[in-house]
Amino acid sequence: MRYQLAALVLLATFGLALSVHDRVVCYYGSWAVYRKGNGHFEIEDIDPTLCTHLIYTFVGLNHDASIKIIDSWQDIDLEGYKRFNALKLRNPKLKTLIAIGGWNEGSEVYSQVVSNAHTRTAFVNNALNFVKTHGFDGFDLDWEYPGQRGGSPSDKHNFGLLLKEFKQVFKPHGLLVTAAVGASANAIRLSYDVPILSENLDFINVMTYDLHGVWDKVTGQNAPLYAAPHETTPAQQELNVVACINAWIENGAEPEKLVLGVGVYGRSFTLDNAENNGINAPANQPGRPGPYTNEPGMIGYNEICELQMGEPWTVVWNDPQKVPYAHQGNQWVGYDNPLSVALKVNYAKEKRLGGVMIWSVETDDFRGICGNKYPILSTINANL
């Protein structure tokens, strides 16, 4: 609770003088309906008054450029799309989008489809028909990632061609086209013609998280605002929120098109030595899975706060990087809390960015078990 209060105090400290688009973009992971206990999340658990844009994840892409419904039972039989779009009845200003892609989709099919003018056009037309059929207000491209993970070096150019065509087809219908993008300067080098993205997308959701994880073999923050003192190499100094946003702007993005991503979860580790529990401590194994998300090395904010309520975790404020981490025994997690999120929102205001995005709504404390409901999302709204 003290972090929530401190975060709200920042509202008065920084004020509202800076001009910023007040987008609050909320991704919804539709598979959360299968979680158990306090983690079980239905579409009706979303508070649509806390978001300006809601994005339903995910659909996939077939080799013939048709749109693939991944979970037809939830999405169609149980009327997931219909119920999601009905949230606009509770917030008439809300815009809803459907996202295609995600990590599990990979890159190979996307690379193949965009490499050919005929299938590119088919993809755009199929996306338009899908959006209009199911009542969405736009289409979000979450290709992870052009030119990587089975893609081709030509993806960077072809993705730009795709976006030009999306804008040409969607704009006359008043529909949005957005994308979720890798955050770092290296991701830009491999995947994105930034001026083309900035010109043709309504806004760009920058995934400024997953900057550190168990793949590093040492503890590190999921989404630090700044570099750590020990991070002295150019590659290390790219992996923080400020460096990522600066890279996008320096490469030609209009700041007002950039939406700063906040991860509503932490990256967790199993320490090699429980006594060595700071930043950059050896940790060759992922942290234990949370009770709801059940994914080693990743744990939702709702799970983190519940664990801290029930067990004696040590919480440390990492002041150089402006984010917290916590440890208990050989378990370690770097995450965001309301205080660190408030600092990020105010950074977005200082840079005159286009808003703030969360991944994802169902791992906030949506039940209010640790305090007020939706502490992360509420902090964003209070500080924008």
Tab-separated table of C-alpha atoms in Angstrom:
chain	number	residue	atom	x	y	z
A	1	MET	CA	0.000	0.000	0.000
A	2	ARG	CA	2.872	2.420	0.764
A	3	TYR	CA	4.042	2.095	-2.864
A	4	GLN	CA	0.541	2.854	-4.130
A	5	LEU	CA	0.356	6.001	-1.996
A	6	ALA	CA	3.817	7.132	-3.061
A	7	ALA	CA	2.899	6.597	-6.685
A	8	LEU	CA	-0.193	8.752	-6.361
A	9	VAL	CA	1.795	11.484	-4.602
A	10	LEU	CA	3.883	11.755	-7.781
A	11	LEU	CA	0.769	13.037	-9.536
A	12	ALA	CA	0.870	16.185	-7.446
A	13	THR	CA	4.654	16.433	-7.612
A	14	PHE	CA	4.960	16.374	-11.399
A	15	GLY	CA	1.597	17.954	-12.206
A	16	LEU	CA	-0.227	17.756	-15.509
A	17	ALA	CA	1.499	20.568	-17.391
A	18	LEU	CA	3.273	18.360	-19.920
A	19	SER	CA	1.362	17.653	-23.102
A	20	VAL	CA	0.904	13.948	-23.809
A	21	HIS	CA	-1.587	11.756	-25.568
A	22	ASP	CA	-3.430	10.006	-22.768
A	23	ARG	CA	-3.690	6.585	-24.389
A	24	VAL	CA	-3.878	3.710	-21.936
A	25	VAL	CA	-3.527	0.600	-24.082
A	26	CYS	CA	-4.426	-2.671	-22.356
A	27	TYR	CA	-3.568	-6.069	-23.769
A	28	TYR	CA	-5.768	-8.975	-22.687
A	29	GLY	CA	-4.375	-12.518	-22.693
A	30	SER	CA	-7.466	-14.570	-23.542
A	31	TRP	CA	-5.954	-17.796	-22.149
A	32	ALA	CA	-6.313	-16.425	-18.601
A	33	VAL	CA	-9.807	-17.928	-18.599
A	34	TYR	CA	-8.115	-21.306	-18.040
A	35	ARG	CA	-6.258	-20.201	-14.902
A	36	LYS	CA	-7.364	-21.491	-11.533
A	37	GLY	CA	-8.330	-19.894	-8.245
A	38	ASN	CA	-7.711	-16.185	-7.828
A	39	GLY	CA	-5.988	-16.113	-11.214
A	40	HIS	CA	-9.109	-17.125	-13.159
A	41	PHE	CA	-10.011	-14.169	-15.349
A	42	GLU	CA	-13.093	-13.607	-17.466
A	43	ILE	CA	-13.627	-10.828	-19.984
A	44	GLU	CA	-16.136	-9.281	-17.600
A	45	ASP	CA	-13.311	-8.845	-15.040
A	46	ILE	CA	-11.834	-6.131	-17.270
A	47	ASP	CA	-12.573	-2.598	-16.078
A	48	PRO	CA	-13.031	-0.834	-19.437
A	49	THR	CA	-13.042	2.595	-17.805
A	50	LEU	CA	-9.309	2.217	-17.063
A	51	CYS	CA	-8.294	1.743	-20.720
A	52	THR	CA	-8.654	3.845	-23.843
A	53	HIS	CA	-7.773	0.880	-26.080
A	54	LEU	CA	-8.253	-2.819	-25.348
A	55	ILE	CA	-6.418	-5.422	-27.422
A	56	TYR	CA	-7.571	-9.049	-27.554
A	57	THR	CA	-4.760	-11.591	-27.997
A	58	PHE	CA	-4.234	-13.558	-30.219
A	59	VAL	CA	-5.192	-14.738	-33.666
A	60	GLY	CA	-2.695	-16.397	-36.005
A	61	LEU	CA	-1.778	-16.356	-39.673
A	62	ASN	CA	-2.048	-19.236	-42.151
A	63	HIS	CA	0.258	-19.786	-45.132
A	64	ASP	CA	-2.512	-18.654	-47.496
A	65	ALA	CA	-2.743	-15.328	-45.598
A	66	SER	CA	-6.059	-16.204	-43.968
A	67	ILE	CA	-6.630	-15.337	-40.321
A	68	LYS	CA	-6.484	-18.286	-37.931
A	69	ILE	CA	-8.718	-18.367	-34.855
A	70	ILE	CA	-6.578	-20.099	-32.244
A	71	ASP	CA	-9.246	-20.936	-29.644
A	72	SER	CA	-12.585	-21.133	-31.435
A	73	TRP	CA	-14.343	-22.508	-28.349
A	74	GLN	CA	-13.535	-19.430	-26.260
A	75	ASP	CA	-13.516	-16.866	-29.027
A	76	ILE	CA	-16.593	-17.984	-30.991
A	77	ASP	CA	-18.604	-20.629	-29.121
A	78	LEU	CA	-18.405	-18.775	-25.789
A	79	GLU	CA	-18.646	-15.442	-27.638
A	80	GLY	CA	-15.297	-14.096	-26.462
A	81	TYR	CA	-15.068	-11.560	-29.269
A	82	LYS	CA	-18.660	-10.457	-28.804
A	83	ARG	CA	-18.321	-10.087	-25.021
A	84	PHE	CA	-15.031	-8.222	-25.418
A	85	ASN	CA	-16.545	-5.718	-27.816
A	86	ALA	CA	-19.589	-5.367	-25.562
A	87	LEU	CA	-17.265	-3.650	-23.076
A	88	LYS	CA	-17.746	-0.575	-25.267
A	89	LEU	CA	-21.252	-0.340	-23.813
A	90	ARG	CA	-19.617	0.403	-20.439
A	91	ASN	CA	-17.149	2.881	-21.959
A	92	PRO	CA	-18.449	4.395	-25.206
A	93	LYS	CA	-15.051	6.019	-25.900
A	94	LEU	CA	-13.243	2.665	-25.751
A	95	LYS	CA	-11.570	1.291	-28.881
A	96	THR	CA	-11.030	-2.457	-29.265
A	97	LEU	CA	-8.473	-4.204	-31.436
A	98	ILE	CA	-7.576	-7.788	-32.273
A	99	ALA	CA	-3.881	-8.709	-32.176
A	100	ILE	CA	-2.220	-11.186	-34.504
A	101	GLY	CA	0.987	-13.008	-33.683
A	102	GLY	CA	2.684	-13.213	-30.312
A	103	TRP	CA	5.751	-15.172	-29.267
A	104	ASN	CA	4.291	-18.621	-29.914
A	105	GLU	CA	3.453	-17.801	-33.542
A	106	GLY	CA	7.084	-17.255	-34.444
A	107	SER	CA	8.123	-15.534	-37.668
A	108	GLU	CA	8.294	-18.031	-40.519
A	109	VAL	CA	4.718	-17.791	-41.824
A	110	TYR	CA	4.677	-13.991	-41.544
A	111	SER	CA	7.944	-13.771	-43.465
A	112	GLN	CA	6.552	-15.937	-46.249
A	113	VAL	CA	3.234	-14.074	-46.517
A	114	VAL	CA	4.728	-10.569	-46.663
A	115	SER	CA	7.376	-11.560	-49.223
A	116	ASN	CA	4.786	-11.760	-52.008
A	117	ALA	CA	2.606	-8.871	-53.207
A	118	HIS	CA	-0.409	-11.140	-53.763
A	119	THR	CA	-0.372	-12.676	-50.271
A	120	ARG	CA	0.386	-9.296	-48.672
A	121	THR	CA	-2.777	-7.885	-50.217
A	122	ALA	CA	-4.742	-10.979	-49.212
A	123	PHE	CA	-3.494	-10.622	-45.621
A	124	VAL	CA	-4.651	-6.998	-45.435
A	125	ASN	CA	-8.066	-7.775	-46.932
A	126	ASN	CA	-8.552	-10.792	-44.667
A	127	ALA	CA	-7.651	-8.670	-41.646
A	128	LEU	CA	-10.173	-6.025	-42.702
A	129	ASN	CA	-12.931	-8.607	-43.106
A	130	PHE	CA	-12.088	-10.161	-39.739
A	131	VAL	CA	-12.202	-6.835	-37.902
A	132	LYS	CA	-15.500	-5.812	-39.501
A	133	THR	CA	-17.104	-9.238	-39.000
A	134	HIS	CA	-16.358	-9.367	-35.270
A	135	GLY	CA	-16.883	-5.708	-34.383
A	136	PHE	CA	-13.340	-4.585	-33.571
A	137	ASP	CA	-12.081	-1.050	-34.157
A	138	GLY	CA	-8.659	-2.032	-35.421
A	139	PHE	CA	-5.889	-4.564	-35.981
A	140	ASP	CA	-2.663	-4.895	-33.983
A	141	LEU	CA	0.358	-6.562	-35.597
A	142	ASP	CA	2.455	-8.432	-33.044
A	143	TRP	CA	4.918	-10.161	-35.377
A	144	GLU	CA	7.772	-11.396	-33.171
A	145	TYR	CA	9.937	-10.488	-35.032
A	146	PRO	CA	10.627	-9.426	-38.638
A	147	GLY	CA	14.031	-10.715	-39.710
A	148	GLN	CA	14.346	-12.948	-36.647
A	149	ARG	CA	13.206	-16.359	-35.354
A	150	GLY	CA	12.917	-18.025	-38.755
A	151	GLY	CA	12.348	-14.862	-40.747
A	152	SER	CA	14.352	-13.336	-43.590
A	153	PRO	CA	16.557	-10.209	-43.804
A	154	SER	CA	14.053	-8.891	-46.376
A	155	ASP	CA	11.326	-8.847	-43.693
A	156	LYS	CA	12.351	-5.370	-42.562
A	157	HIS	CA	11.536	-3.905	-45.981
A	158	ASN	CA	8.509	-6.118	-46.594
A	159	PHE	CA	6.978	-5.278	-43.220
A	160	GLY	CA	7.074	-1.639	-44.287
A	161	LEU	CA	5.284	-2.492	-47.536
A	162	LEU	CA	2.659	-4.372	-45.536
A	163	LEU	CA	2.046	-1.413	-43.236
A	164	LYS	CA	1.622	0.991	-46.144
A	165	GLU	CA	-1.044	-1.286	-47.564
A	166	PHE	CA	-2.762	-1.682	-44.188
A	167	LYS	CA	-3.034	2.096	-43.849
A	168	GLN	CA	-4.337	2.485	-47.391
A	169	VAL	CA	-7.074	-0.115	-46.846
A	170	PHE	CA	-8.025	0.530	-43.192
A	171	LYS	CA	-8.028	4.335	-43.062
A	172	PRO	CA	-11.088	4.843	-45.335
A	173	HIS	CA	-13.065	2.639	-42.916
A	174	GLY	CA	-11.962	4.641	-39.871
A	175	LEU	CA	-10.144	1.604	-38.465
A	176	LEU	CA	-6.916	1.601	-36.475
A	177	VAL	CA	-3.680	-0.145	-37.416
A	178	THR	CA	-1.097	-0.563	-34.652
A	179	ALA	CA	1.871	-2.786	-33.890
A	180	ALA	CA	3.716	-4.198	-30.902
A	181	VAL	CA	7.457	-3.962	-31.462
A	182	GLY	CA	10.689	-5.128	-29.919
A	183	ALA	CA	12.121	-2.315	-27.858
A	184	SER	CA	15.900	-2.330	-28.116
A	185	ALA	CA	18.258	-0.686	-30.590
A	186	ASN	CA	19.275	-4.164	-31.720
A	187	ALA	CA	15.632	-5.047	-32.437
A	188	ILE	CA	15.369	-1.896	-34.543
A	189	ARG	CA	18.503	-2.791	-36.508
A	190	LEU	CA	17.191	-6.252	-37.324
A	191	SER	CA	13.468	-5.671	-37.761
A	192	TYR	CA	12.145	-2.168	-38.314
A	193	ASP	CA	12.275	0.697	-40.787
A	194	VAL	CA	11.253	3.131	-38.079
A	195	PRO	CA	10.125	6.109	-40.225
A	196	ILE	CA	7.849	3.794	-42.228
A	197	LEU	CA	6.286	2.441	-39.025
A	198	SER	CA	5.827	5.930	-37.632
A	199	GLU	CA	4.202	7.185	-40.832
A	200	ASN	CA	1.784	4.303	-41.363
A	201	LEU	CA	0.735	3.149	-37.888
A	202	ASP	CA	-1.742	4.965	-35.659
A	203	PHE	CA	0.545	4.186	-32.747
A	204	ILE	CA	3.412	1.865	-31.857
A	205	ASN	CA	3.332	-0.261	-28.695
A	206	VAL	CA	6.972	-0.496	-27.608
A	207	MET	CA	7.541	-3.651	-25.557
A	208	THR	CA	9.906	-2.098	-23.022
A	209	TYR	CA	10.086	-5.222	-20.879
A	210	ASP	CA	11.736	-8.651	-21.043
A	211	LEU	CA	14.994	-6.705	-21.098
A	212	HIS	CA	16.546	-9.182	-18.671
A	213	GLY	CA	15.666	-12.740	-17.720
A	214	VAL	CA	17.070	-16.158	-16.938
A	215	TRP	CA	18.714	-16.249	-20.383
A	216	ASP	CA	21.303	-13.835	-18.915
A	217	LYS	CA	22.320	-16.414	-16.269
A	218	VAL	CA	22.437	-13.579	-13.709
A	219	THR	CA	19.676	-11.661	-11.952
A	220	GLY	CA	18.401	-8.526	-13.650
A	221	GLN	CA	15.351	-6.307	-13.801
A	222	ASN	CA	12.566	-7.090	-16.242
A	223	ALA	CA	12.163	-3.435	-17.226
A	224	PRO	CA	14.640	-1.043	-15.590
A	225	LEU	CA	14.123	2.631	-16.289
A	226	TYR	CA	17.893	3.207	-16.408
A	227	ALA	CA	21.049	1.125	-16.789
A	228	ALA	CA	22.648	-0.424	-13.709
A	229	PRO	CA	26.039	0.889	-12.513
A	230	HIS	CA	27.740	-2.378	-13.555
A	231	GLU	CA	26.353	-2.140	-17.102
A	232	THR	CA	29.217	-0.426	-18.913
A	233	THR	CA	29.275	-1.996	-22.392
A	234	PRO	CA	27.215	-0.507	-25.254
A	235	ALA	CA	25.132	-3.699	-25.505
A	236	GLN	CA	24.316	-3.609	-21.782
A	237	GLN	CA	23.450	0.080	-21.866
A	238	GLU	CA	20.814	-0.511	-24.566
A	239	LEU	CA	18.686	-2.667	-22.261
A	240	ASN	CA	16.660	-0.168	-20.261
A	241	VAL	CA	13.489	1.797	-20.922
A	242	VAL	CA	15.122	5.188	-21.458
A	243	ALA	CA	17.690	3.811	-23.913
A	244	CYS	CA	15.002	1.938	-25.847
A	245	ILE	CA	12.698	4.933	-26.234
A	246	ASN	CA	15.629	7.149	-27.204
A	247	ALA	CA	16.652	4.601	-29.856
A	248	TRP	CA	13.196	4.687	-31.415
A	249	ILE	CA	13.148	8.479	-31.495
A	250	GLU	CA	16.724	8.730	-32.808
A	251	ASN	CA	15.816	6.302	-35.598
A	252	GLY	CA	12.929	8.459	-36.780
A	253	ALA	CA	9.831	7.723	-34.686
A	254	GLU	CA	7.504	10.578	-33.850
A	255	PRO	CA	7.358	10.601	-30.021
A	256	GLU	CA	3.572	10.988	-30.050
A	257	LYS	CA	3.284	7.691	-31.953
A	258	LEU	CA	5.239	5.755	-29.291
A	259	VAL	CA	3.324	4.052	-26.472
A	260	LEU	CA	5.561	2.999	-23.589
A	261	GLY	CA	5.030	-0.609	-22.515
A	262	VAL	CA	4.752	-1.672	-18.870
A	263	GLY	CA	5.034	-5.339	-17.945
A	264	VAL	CA	2.517	-6.289	-15.259
A	265	TYR	CA	4.704	-9.204	-14.208
A	266	GLY	CA	8.241	-9.985	-13.150
A	267	ARG	CA	11.123	-12.065	-14.437
A	268	SER	CA	12.138	-14.607	-11.812
A	269	PHE	CA	15.278	-16.594	-11.098
A	270	THR	CA	16.529	-19.395	-8.876
A	271	LEU	CA	19.729	-18.125	-7.283
A	272	ASP	CA	22.851	-20.259	-7.447
A	273	ASN	CA	23.598	-19.077	-3.897
A	274	ALA	CA	20.771	-17.741	-1.735
A	275	GLU	CA	23.238	-15.530	0.149
A	276	ASN	CA	24.220	-13.727	-3.060
A	277	ASN	CA	20.883	-12.073	-3.801
A	278	GLY	CA	21.491	-8.662	-5.342
A	279	ILE	CA	21.529	-7.442	-8.934
A	280	ASN	CA	23.816	-9.423	-11.272
A	281	ALA	CA	23.906	-12.433	-8.919
A	282	PRO	CA	24.541	-15.824	-10.588
A	283	ALA	CA	21.223	-17.550	-11.379
A	284	ASN	CA	21.284	-20.308	-13.969
A	285	GLN	CA	17.720	-21.550	-13.494
A	286	PRO	CA	14.335	-19.836	-13.817
A	287	GLY	CA	12.296	-19.012	-10.759
A	288	ARG	CA	9.526	-21.325	-9.648
A	289	PRO	CA	6.255	-20.903	-11.585
A	290	GLY	CA	3.501	-18.848	-10.027
A	291	PRO	CA	0.298	-20.567	-8.894
A	292	TYR	CA	-1.805	-19.024	-11.685
A	293	THR	CA	0.455	-18.276	-14.652
A	294	ASN	CA	2.394	-21.529	-14.113
A	295	GLU	CA	5.402	-20.407	-16.168
A	296	PRO	CA	8.954	-20.859	-14.830
A	297	GLY	CA	10.901	-17.605	-14.947
A	298	MET	CA	7.838	-15.354	-15.171
A	299	ILE	CA	5.361	-14.393	-12.461
A	300	GLY	CA	2.357	-12.056	-12.557
A	301	TYR	CA	2.140	-8.955	-10.396
A	302	ASN	CA	-0.966	-10.416	-8.753
A	303	GLU	CA	1.055	-13.503	-7.819
A	304	ILE	CA	3.981	-11.428	-6.550
A	305	CYS	CA	1.848	-9.319	-4.242
A	306	GLU	CA	-0.025	-12.365	-2.909
A	307	LEU	CA	3.246	-14.177	-2.203
A	308	GLN	CA	4.585	-11.134	-0.365
A	309	MET	CA	1.438	-10.986	1.751
A	310	GLY	CA	1.776	-14.621	2.803
A	311	GLU	CA	5.545	-15.120	3.094
A	312	PRO	CA	8.532	-13.122	4.433
A	313	TRP	CA	9.977	-11.785	1.179
A	314	THR	CA	12.676	-9.111	1.289
A	315	VAL	CA	11.732	-6.229	-1.021
A	316	VAL	CA	14.547	-3.971	-2.239
A	317	TRP	CA	14.161	-0.668	-4.066
A	318	ASN	CA	16.816	-0.603	-6.800
A	319	ASP	CA	17.312	3.155	-6.854
A	320	PRO	CA	19.788	3.444	-9.759
A	321	GLN	CA	17.312	1.646	-12.025
A	322	LYS	CA	14.105	2.920	-10.338
A	323	VAL	CA	12.465	-0.506	-9.979
A	324	PRO	CA	12.034	-3.021	-7.148
A	325	TYR	CA	13.200	-6.582	-6.760
A	326	ALA	CA	12.385	-9.149	-4.100
A	327	HIS	CA	13.974	-12.337	-2.820
A	328	GLN	CA	13.186	-15.173	-0.457
A	329	GLY	CA	15.562	-18.086	-0.025
A	330	ASN	CA	16.860	-18.959	-3.471
A	331	GLN	CA	13.962	-17.243	-5.289
A	332	TRP	CA	14.463	-13.802	-6.860
A	333	VAL	CA	12.146	-11.614	-8.950
A	334	GLY	CA	12.608	-8.235	-10.661
A	335	TYR	CA	9.326	-6.488	-11.412
A	336	ASP	CA	7.373	-3.225	-11.455
A	337	ASN	CA	5.197	-1.883	-8.658
A	338	PRO	CA	3.012	1.248	-8.509
A	339	LEU	CA	5.952	3.483	-7.588
A	340	SER	CA	8.152	2.370	-10.488
A	341	VAL	CA	5.183	2.540	-12.856
A	342	ALA	CA	4.434	6.125	-11.794
A	343	LEU	CA	8.035	7.059	-12.595
A	344	LYS	CA	7.682	5.487	-16.043
A	345	VAL	CA	4.432	7.312	-16.729
A	346	ASN	CA	6.048	10.593	-15.816
A	347	TYR	CA	8.988	9.764	-18.067
A	348	ALA	CA	6.491	9.180	-20.906
A	349	LYS	CA	5.010	12.609	-20.185
A	350	GLU	CA	8.421	14.279	-20.161
A	351	LYS	CA	9.198	12.733	-23.565
A	352	ARG	CA	5.718	13.656	-24.854
A	353	LEU	CA	5.026	10.086	-25.851
A	354	GLY	CA	1.687	8.819	-27.094
A	355	GLY	CA	0.671	7.058	-23.897
A	356	VAL	CA	1.319	3.928	-21.863
A	357	MET	CA	0.563	0.281	-22.619
A	358	ILE	CA	0.319	-2.708	-20.281
A	359	TRP	CA	1.029	-6.352	-20.877
A	360	SER	CA	-1.293	-7.515	-19.603
A	361	VAL	CA	-4.501	-6.666	-17.804
A	362	GLU	CA	-5.159	-10.088	-16.252
A	363	THR	CA	-1.930	-10.155	-14.197
A	364	ASP	CA	-2.673	-6.911	-12.368
A	365	ASP	CA	-4.246	-7.387	-8.929
A	366	PHE	CA	-7.656	-7.306	-10.570
A	367	ARG	CA	-9.406	-8.797	-7.532
A	368	GLY	CA	-7.905	-6.284	-5.098
A	369	ILE	CA	-6.517	-9.034	-2.873
A	370	CYS	CA	-3.475	-6.959	-1.906
A	371	GLY	CA	-5.281	-3.604	-1.672
A	372	ASN	CA	-7.239	-1.608	-4.213
A	373	LYS	CA	-8.238	-3.299	-7.466
A	374	TYR	CA	-5.967	-2.829	-10.469
A	375	PRO	CA	-3.138	-0.987	-8.655
A	376	ILE	CA	-0.851	-0.874	-11.711
A	377	LEU	CA	-3.517	0.248	-14.156
A	378	SER	CA	-4.943	2.722	-11.638
A	379	THR	CA	-1.493	4.237	-11.096
A	380	ILE	CA	-1.117	4.776	-14.845
A	381	ASN	CA	-4.487	6.518	-15.026
A	382	ALA	CA	-3.761	8.672	-11.976
A	383	ASN	CA	-0.429	9.889	-13.339
A	384	LEU	CA	-1.270	10.491	-17.007
